Amino acid sequence: MNGRARLVAGAAVIVALVFVALAVWLALTSVTTADYPPLTIDDRTVGGPYSLTTYSGNRIGGATACILAAVVATCVAVTRVLPRRRRGDTGVDGVSPPSPR
């Protein structure tokens, strides 16, 4: 593996980690909860306290896109690290079989 392949693989790993961190942040901030006190009219409680939870679809979609980008970056890093096999290469002792010509 040459220096350029190592550089590309390292950059792809860093990009994947950034995308994972961004996806986690987006997922955690996509859910909001608001607590409301009891509703009273003329000193009578007509509704108890309740919580309202909302979900941000844009943030959930963004988190999903970030995870997919992290998977692609990880695949790029893995393909740069693994040795490339040429057509007909057996991989035994680094010796290719003789050409059929």
mmCIF file of C-alpha atoms in Angstrom:
data_model
loop_
_atom_site.group_PDB
_atom_site.id
_atom_site.type_symbol
_atom_site.label_atom_id
_atom_site.label_comp_id
_atom_site.label_asym_id
_atom_site.label_seq_id
_atom_site.Cartn_x
_atom_site.Cartn_y
_atom_site.Cartn_z
ATOM 1 C CA MET A 1 0.000 0.000 0.000
ATOM 2 C CA ASN A 2 1.482 3.308 -1.041
ATOM 3 C CA GLY A 3 1.390 6.610 0.824
ATOM 4 C CA ARG A 4 -1.446 8.065 -1.200
ATOM 5 C CA ALA A 5 -3.728 5.099 -0.488
ATOM 6 C CA ARG A 6 -2.956 5.433 3.233
ATOM 7 C CA LEU A 7 -3.733 9.143 3.110
ATOM 8 C CA VAL A 8 -7.060 8.539 1.355
ATOM 9 C CA ALA A 9 -7.954 5.748 3.802
ATOM 10 C CA GLY A 10 -7.109 7.940 6.801
ATOM 11 C CA ALA A 11 -9.126 10.836 5.434
ATOM 12 C CA ALA A 12 -12.077 8.509 4.766
ATOM 13 C CA VAL A 13 -11.967 7.240 8.353
ATOM 14 C CA ILE A 14 -11.939 10.800 9.703
ATOM 15 C CA VAL A 15 -14.840 11.771 7.424
ATOM 16 C CA ALA A 16 -16.790 8.703 8.583
ATOM 17 C CA LEU A 17 -16.245 9.613 12.237
ATOM 18 C CA VAL A 18 -17.400 13.185 11.614
ATOM 19 C CA PHE A 19 -20.546 11.917 9.892
ATOM 20 C CA VAL A 20 -21.298 9.533 12.754
ATOM 21 C CA ALA A 21 -20.876 12.329 15.306
ATOM 22 C CA LEU A 22 -23.127 14.601 13.245
ATOM 23 C CA ALA A 23 -25.739 11.845 12.929
ATOM 24 C CA VAL A 24 -25.780 11.286 16.685
ATOM 25 C CA TRP A 25 -26.168 15.017 17.332
ATOM 26 C CA LEU A 26 -29.003 15.291 14.794
ATOM 27 C CA ALA A 27 -30.789 12.270 16.247
ATOM 28 C CA LEU A 28 -30.524 13.561 19.809
ATOM 29 C CA THR A 29 -31.809 17.015 18.914
ATOM 30 C CA SER A 30 -34.670 15.757 16.734
ATOM 31 C CA VAL A 31 -36.949 14.954 19.698
ATOM 32 C CA THR A 32 -38.348 17.744 21.873
ATOM 33 C CA THR A 33 -40.730 17.461 24.816
ATOM 34 C CA ALA A 34 -42.825 20.245 26.326
ATOM 35 C CA ASP A 35 -44.530 19.877 29.736
ATOM 36 C CA TYR A 36 -47.785 21.722 30.345
ATOM 37 C CA PRO A 37 -49.401 22.460 33.735
ATOM 38 C CA PRO A 38 -52.973 21.432 34.621
ATOM 39 C CA LEU A 39 -55.700 23.471 32.945
ATOM 40 C CA THR A 40 -58.021 25.181 35.450
ATOM 41 C CA ILE A 41 -61.162 27.187 34.760
ATOM 42 C CA ASP A 42 -62.950 28.938 37.658
ATOM 43 C CA ASP A 43 -60.903 27.073 40.271
ATOM 44 C CA ARG A 44 -61.864 23.753 38.665
ATOM 45 C CA THR A 45 -59.268 21.484 37.091
ATOM 46 C CA VAL A 46 -60.558 20.513 33.664
ATOM 47 C CA GLY A 47 -57.390 18.935 32.341
ATOM 48 C CA GLY A 48 -54.467 17.331 34.050
ATOM 49 C CA PRO A 49 -50.824 18.034 33.375
ATOM 50 C CA TYR A 50 -49.514 16.535 30.178
ATOM 51 C CA SER A 51 -46.415 16.338 28.003
ATOM 52 C CA LEU A 52 -46.226 16.927 24.283
ATOM 53 C CA THR A 53 -43.455 15.259 22.292
ATOM 54 C CA THR A 54 -42.573 16.431 18.782
ATOM 55 C CA TYR A 55 -40.210 14.912 16.254
ATOM 56 C CA SER A 56 -38.311 16.861 13.598
ATOM 57 C CA GLY A 57 -38.449 14.923 10.353
ATOM 58 C CA ASN A 58 -35.728 17.048 8.777
ATOM 59 C CA ARG A 59 -33.266 16.184 11.527
ATOM 60 C CA ILE A 60 -34.159 12.487 11.463
ATOM 61 C CA GLY A 61 -33.691 12.469 7.673
ATOM 62 C CA GLY A 62 -30.393 14.313 8.051
ATOM 63 C CA ALA A 63 -29.191 11.769 10.593
ATOM 64 C CA THR A 64 -30.100 8.959 8.206
ATOM 65 C CA ALA A 65 -28.218 10.632 5.358
ATOM 66 C CA CYS A 66 -25.168 11.111 7.606
ATOM 67 C CA ILE A 67 -25.153 7.425 8.539
ATOM 68 C CA LEU A 68 -25.313 6.458 4.856
ATOM 69 C CA ALA A 69 -22.427 8.825 4.079
ATOM 70 C CA ALA A 70 -20.434 7.293 6.949
ATOM 71 C CA VAL A 71 -21.016 3.815 5.517
ATOM 72 C CA VAL A 72 -19.790 4.967 2.086
ATOM 73 C CA ALA A 73 -16.697 6.588 3.630
ATOM 74 C CA THR A 74 -15.982 3.391 5.572
ATOM 75 C CA CYS A 75 -16.255 1.349 2.367
ATOM 76 C CA VAL A 76 -13.804 3.709 0.668
ATOM 77 C CA ALA A 77 -11.357 3.323 3.553
ATOM 78 C CA VAL A 78 -11.625 -0.474 3.507
ATOM 79 C CA THR A 79 -11.143 -0.728 -0.251
ATOM 80 C CA ARG A 80 -8.025 1.455 -0.019
ATOM 81 C CA VAL A 81 -6.521 -0.682 2.740
ATOM 82 C CA LEU A 82 -7.229 -4.105 1.252
ATOM 83 C CA PRO A 83 -4.778 -5.269 -1.412
ATOM 84 C CA ARG A 84 -6.063 -5.196 -4.946
ATOM 85 C CA ARG A 85 -6.247 -8.475 -6.779
ATOM 86 C CA ARG A 86 -5.582 -8.598 -10.470
ATOM 87 C CA ARG A 87 -7.447 -10.849 -12.833
ATOM 88 C CA GLY A 88 -5.990 -14.336 -12.601
ATOM 89 C CA ASP A 89 -4.014 -13.597 -9.429
ATOM 90 C CA THR A 90 -4.077 -16.595 -7.104
ATOM 91 C CA GLY A 91 -2.541 -14.718 -4.204
ATOM 92 C CA VAL A 92 -0.188 -17.597 -3.369
ATOM 93 C CA ASP A 93 3.332 -16.412 -2.504
ATOM 94 C CA GLY A 94 2.746 -13.264 -4.517
ATOM 95 C CA VAL A 95 3.419 -15.156 -7.763
ATOM 96 C CA SER A 96 0.939 -14.834 -10.585
ATOM 97 C CA PRO A 97 0.237 -17.860 -12.775
ATOM 98 C CA PRO A 98 1.869 -17.875 -16.214
ATOM 99 C CA SER A 99 0.095 -16.139 -19.056
ATOM 100 C CA PRO A 100 -1.811 -18.467 -21.429
ATOM 101 C CA ARG A 101 0.010 -16.945 -24.435
#
